[in-house]
Structure formats: C-alpha cells, structure tokens
C-alpha cells in the first residue's frame, strides 16, 4: 500500500476563523482539506475544497472516506459554526437543533472517524473552536449549551487518546471580528467588546490553533483555552 501523506482537515473554511486557520496551516506547509457549505476564497495547490453540508451525515461520511483514502489526517479543526439568539419565550427549536447538529453532532462524527486513525498512527491534534459564552449568557442559551457540550467531549476524548500521543483541546474566543457578527439572525444583540477594547481577530485565533498543532504543544490536552482580550480576568 502507498504511504499516505499527512494532512489537516478544517471545517468552516469559507470565511472567518475557519478560513484564517486554514490559511495559517497552509503557510506552515500543511495540505489542508477545507469542508464548508459555501465556496472558499483560498487558492493554493495545497488546499482541497469540499463544498458539503456538514450536517448531512452521509455526505460528511463519504467526504471523510475520500480524504483518508489519500491522506493521513494529523490535524483536525472543527471551526464551522452558526449563532442564533433568543430569549425565554421566543426560543426557536429549529435553530437550537441546527446549532446542536453543526457544533456537537458534526464534531462527534468527525472525531469518531478521524481520532482512531490518529491513535493508530501514534500522533494527531484535534482542536474544537468553542466560545467564551459556554458558561452561559442571557439571550444565547441554546448556543451556549452547544459550546459547553464541546468542553465535555474534548475532555473525554483527550482522556481516551492521551496514551497514543493524540491531543484534544478547545480554543474559546470572545467576540471575534467575523461575518457571524453581522448575521441578520442576531440583529437584536450586539457583541460585547472585551476589556482590550476591540474585537478578537481571526488571525489571533488561528495562531493559537496552529501552535496547538506543533510538537511543542504535545503536553497540552483536555484544555479549554480562552482568547478573550481580558474578559476572563477576575476583577
């Protein structure tokens, strides 16, 4: 059998944090497979774009099968996300289901397929993009719940993978300057500026994610790492 070349799989690469992460990994020489429902603006001989609905489990399974038949995934980043807001009395069950599907179910399907491959290879990195609101915030309860679920998944998977040299972490940004902030579905809420006085930049999140893929980060696993511009500082 041919020796499979290493690759990174990144979701949500059409814009925002996912695009910044894919761009950063490309600059470090990774072959990146980008999975998104929208077309990507990235252009590189090392970038393979897959336009798929991540919440379609059959389509996602087929795509992953095609990728792992040609490349050995050593980095997996789930950055795709959607934000729907709502207060008690006006919570939208469909919106909640969509967020759970995209954030939690897709993360689970990705990990279930890819982490065993990493375990067998004896190395690998999974990074889930969470959120600072996972602790709970008024008006975003359904979104916060899905992001909180990622923390439990990451800690559980980290415990299963640690002996095989595979790490699993969550990176949780505060309000980040992405198209999600301009989504018409959230016009009733405004982002809270971190104490730093500005929005977090996608490139800043990407730099942290890229560090977690390095050999120097091999001892970091099962962690929720905030990039919050001071929002976590006790006062």
Coordinates of C-alpha atoms in Angstrom, one line a residue:
X1 CA 0.0 0.0 0.0
X2 CA 1.2 3.6 -0.7
X3 CA 2.4 5.7 2.2
X4 CA -0.2 8.3 2.9
X5 CA 1.0 11.9 3.2
X6 CA -0.1 14.0 6.2
X7 CA -2.9 16.5 6.0
X8 CA -5.1 18.8 8.1
X9 CA -8.9 18.8 7.9
X10 CA -10.6 22.1 8.8
X11 CA -14.3 22.9 8.8
X12 CA -15.8 26.3 8.1
X13 CA -13.1 27.5 5.7
X14 CA -15.2 29.8 3.6
X15 CA -14.8 32.8 6.0
X16 CA -13.9 33.9 9.5
X17 CA -12.0 31.8 12.0
X18 CA -12.0 28.6 9.8
X19 CA -10.6 30.5 6.8
X20 CA -7.9 32.1 9.0
X21 CA -6.9 28.7 10.5
X22 CA -6.7 27.1 7.0
X23 CA -4.6 29.9 5.7
X24 CA -2.2 29.7 8.7
X25 CA -1.8 25.9 8.3
X26 CA -1.2 26.4 4.5
X27 CA 1.5 28.9 5.3
X28 CA 3.1 26.2 7.5
X29 CA 3.2 23.7 4.6
X30 CA 0.2 21.6 5.5
X31 CA -2.1 20.0 2.9
X32 CA -5.4 21.3 4.1
X33 CA -8.8 19.8 3.3
X34 CA -11.5 22.6 3.8
X35 CA -15.0 21.5 4.4
X36 CA -17.8 24.1 4.2
X37 CA -21.2 24.5 2.7
X38 CA -20.0 27.7 1.0
X39 CA -17.2 28.1 -1.6
X40 CA -13.8 29.0 -0.2
X41 CA -11.7 32.0 -1.3
X42 CA -8.5 30.2 -0.5
X43 CA -6.3 29.4 -3.5
X44 CA -3.3 27.1 -3.0
X45 CA -2.0 23.9 -4.6
X46 CA -2.1 22.5 -1.0
X47 CA -5.7 23.4 -0.5
X48 CA -8.6 21.0 -1.3
X49 CA -12.0 22.5 -1.1
X50 CA -15.1 20.3 -0.3
X51 CA -18.5 22.1 -0.6
X52 CA -20.7 19.9 1.6
X53 CA -23.5 20.3 4.1
X54 CA -21.7 19.2 7.3
X55 CA -25.0 18.4 9.0
X56 CA -25.7 15.8 6.3
X57 CA -24.1 12.8 8.0
X58 CA -24.0 10.6 4.9
X59 CA -22.3 13.4 2.8
X60 CA -19.8 14.0 5.6
X61 CA -19.0 10.3 6.0
X62 CA -18.4 10.0 2.2
X63 CA -16.2 13.0 2.2
X64 CA -14.1 11.8 5.1
X65 CA -13.7 8.4 3.5
X66 CA -12.4 10.0 0.3
X67 CA -9.9 12.1 2.3
X68 CA -8.5 9.4 4.5
X69 CA -8.1 7.1 1.4
X70 CA -5.5 9.6 0.1
X71 CA -4.1 11.4 3.1
X72 CA -3.3 10.6 6.8
X73 CA -5.0 13.2 8.9
X74 CA -2.7 14.5 11.6
X75 CA -4.7 17.8 12.4
X76 CA -8.4 18.1 12.7
X77 CA -10.0 21.5 13.4
X78 CA -13.8 22.0 13.7
X79 CA -14.4 25.7 13.3
X80 CA -17.7 25.7 11.4
X81 CA -20.4 27.4 13.5
X82 CA -23.6 29.3 13.4
X83 CA -25.2 31.6 16.0
X84 CA -28.9 32.0 16.7
X85 CA -30.1 34.1 19.6
X86 CA -33.3 34.1 21.6
X87 CA -34.7 34.8 25.0
X88 CA -37.1 32.7 27.1
X89 CA -40.5 32.6 25.5
X90 CA -39.1 33.0 22.0
X91 CA -36.6 30.2 21.8
X92 CA -36.6 28.6 18.3
X93 CA -36.4 24.8 18.5
X94 CA -35.3 24.5 14.9
X95 CA -32.5 27.0 15.5
X96 CA -31.4 25.1 18.6
X97 CA -31.4 21.8 16.6
X98 CA -29.3 23.3 13.9
X99 CA -26.7 24.6 16.3
X100 CA -26.6 21.3 18.1
X101 CA -26.2 19.4 14.8
X102 CA -23.4 21.7 13.5
X103 CA -21.5 22.2 16.7
X104 CA -21.9 18.9 18.6
X105 CA -23.1 16.2 16.2
X106 CA -20.6 17.1 13.5
X107 CA -17.8 17.3 16.0
X108 CA -18.7 13.9 17.2
X109 CA -18.8 12.4 13.7
X110 CA -15.5 14.0 12.7
X111 CA -13.8 12.7 15.9
X112 CA -15.4 9.3 15.6
X113 CA -13.9 8.8 12.2
X114 CA -10.6 10.6 12.5
X115 CA -9.3 10.2 16.1
X116 CA -9.0 6.4 15.8
X117 CA -6.8 6.9 12.7
X118 CA -4.6 9.3 14.7
X119 CA -4.5 6.9 17.7
X120 CA -3.3 4.1 15.4
X121 CA -0.6 6.4 13.9
X122 CA 0.5 7.5 17.4
X123 CA 0.1 11.2 16.8
X124 CA -2.5 13.8 16.0
X125 CA -4.2 17.0 17.0
X126 CA -7.9 17.8 17.4
X127 CA -8.9 21.4 18.1
X128 CA -12.6 22.4 18.6
X129 CA -13.5 26.1 18.3
X130 CA -15.7 26.8 21.3
X131 CA -16.8 30.1 22.7
X132 CA -16.4 32.3 25.8
X133 CA -20.2 32.2 26.2
X134 CA -20.2 28.4 27.0
X135 CA -20.5 29.3 30.7
X136 CA -23.9 30.8 29.9
X137 CA -25.2 34.3 28.8
X138 CA -28.6 35.9 28.6
X139 CA -30.2 35.6 25.2
X140 CA -27.9 32.9 23.9
X141 CA -28.8 29.9 26.0
X142 CA -29.1 27.4 23.1
X143 CA -25.8 28.5 21.5
X144 CA -24.0 28.4 24.9
X145 CA -25.3 24.9 25.6
X146 CA -23.8 23.6 22.4
X147 CA -20.5 25.2 23.0
X148 CA -20.5 23.9 26.6
X149 CA -21.0 20.4 25.2
X150 CA -17.8 20.7 23.3
X151 CA -15.8 21.0 26.5
X152 CA -17.1 17.7 27.9
X153 CA -16.5 16.0 24.6
X154 CA -12.9 17.3 24.4
X155 CA -12.0 16.2 27.9
X156 CA -13.5 12.8 27.4
X157 CA -11.7 12.2 24.1
X158 CA -8.5 13.6 25.5
X159 CA -8.6 11.0 28.2
X160 CA -9.1 8.3 25.6
X161 CA -6.3 9.4 23.3
X162 CA -3.6 10.7 25.7
X163 CA -1.6 7.4 25.7
X164 CA -1.4 7.3 21.9
X165 CA 0.1 10.8 21.5
X166 CA -3.1 12.5 20.4
X167 CA -4.2 15.7 21.9
X168 CA -7.7 17.2 22.1
X169 CA -8.3 20.8 23.0
X170 CA -10.9 23.6 22.8
X171 CA -10.0 27.2 21.8
X172 CA -12.7 29.6 23.0
X173 CA -12.6 33.1 21.6
X174 CA -14.5 36.1 22.9
X175 CA -16.3 38.3 20.3
X176 CA -14.4 37.9 17.1
X177 CA -14.4 40.1 14.0
X178 CA -16.1 37.6 11.6
X179 CA -19.2 37.6 9.3
X180 CA -21.1 35.9 12.1
X181 CA -21.2 39.2 14.0
X182 CA -23.1 40.7 11.0
X183 CA -25.5 37.8 10.6
X184 CA -29.1 39.2 10.3
X185 CA -30.3 36.4 12.6
X186 CA -28.6 38.2 15.5
X187 CA -29.7 41.8 14.9
X188 CA -31.3 42.0 18.3
X189 CA -28.0 41.6 20.1
X190 CA -24.7 43.4 19.9
X191 CA -21.3 41.8 20.7
X192 CA -19.6 42.7 23.9
X193 CA -16.3 44.2 23.4
X194 CA -13.6 42.5 25.6
X195 CA -11.7 44.7 28.0
X196 CA -8.9 45.0 25.4
X197 CA -11.3 47.5 23.7
X198 CA -11.6 45.7 20.4
X199 CA -12.8 42.5 18.8
X200 CA -10.6 39.5 18.7
X201 CA -9.1 39.0 15.2
X202 CA -9.4 35.7 13.4
X203 CA -5.7 35.6 12.7
X204 CA -5.1 35.7 16.5
X205 CA -7.3 32.6 17.0
X206 CA -5.6 30.9 14.1
X207 CA -2.1 31.5 15.6
X208 CA -3.2 29.8 18.8
X209 CA -4.7 26.9 17.0
X210 CA -1.6 26.5 14.8
X211 CA 0.6 26.4 18.0
X212 CA -1.5 23.5 19.3
X213 CA -0.6 21.5 16.2
X214 CA 3.1 21.8 16.9
X215 CA 5.3 19.2 18.7
X216 CA 5.9 21.7 21.4
X217 CA 2.2 21.5 22.4
X218 CA 2.3 17.7 22.9
X219 CA 1.7 18.1 26.7
X220 CA -1.4 20.3 26.3
X221 CA -4.6 18.3 26.1
X222 CA -8.1 18.3 27.5
X223 CA -8.0 22.1 27.9
X224 CA -10.3 25.0 27.2
X225 CA -8.0 27.8 26.2
X226 CA -9.6 31.3 26.2
X227 CA -8.5 34.0 23.8
X228 CA -10.6 36.7 25.3
X229 CA -8.9 40.1 25.4
X230 CA -9.1 40.1 29.2
X231 CA -12.7 39.0 29.6
X232 CA -11.6 36.2 31.8
X233 CA -9.6 38.4 34.2
X234 CA -11.0 38.5 37.7
X235 CA -11.8 42.0 38.9

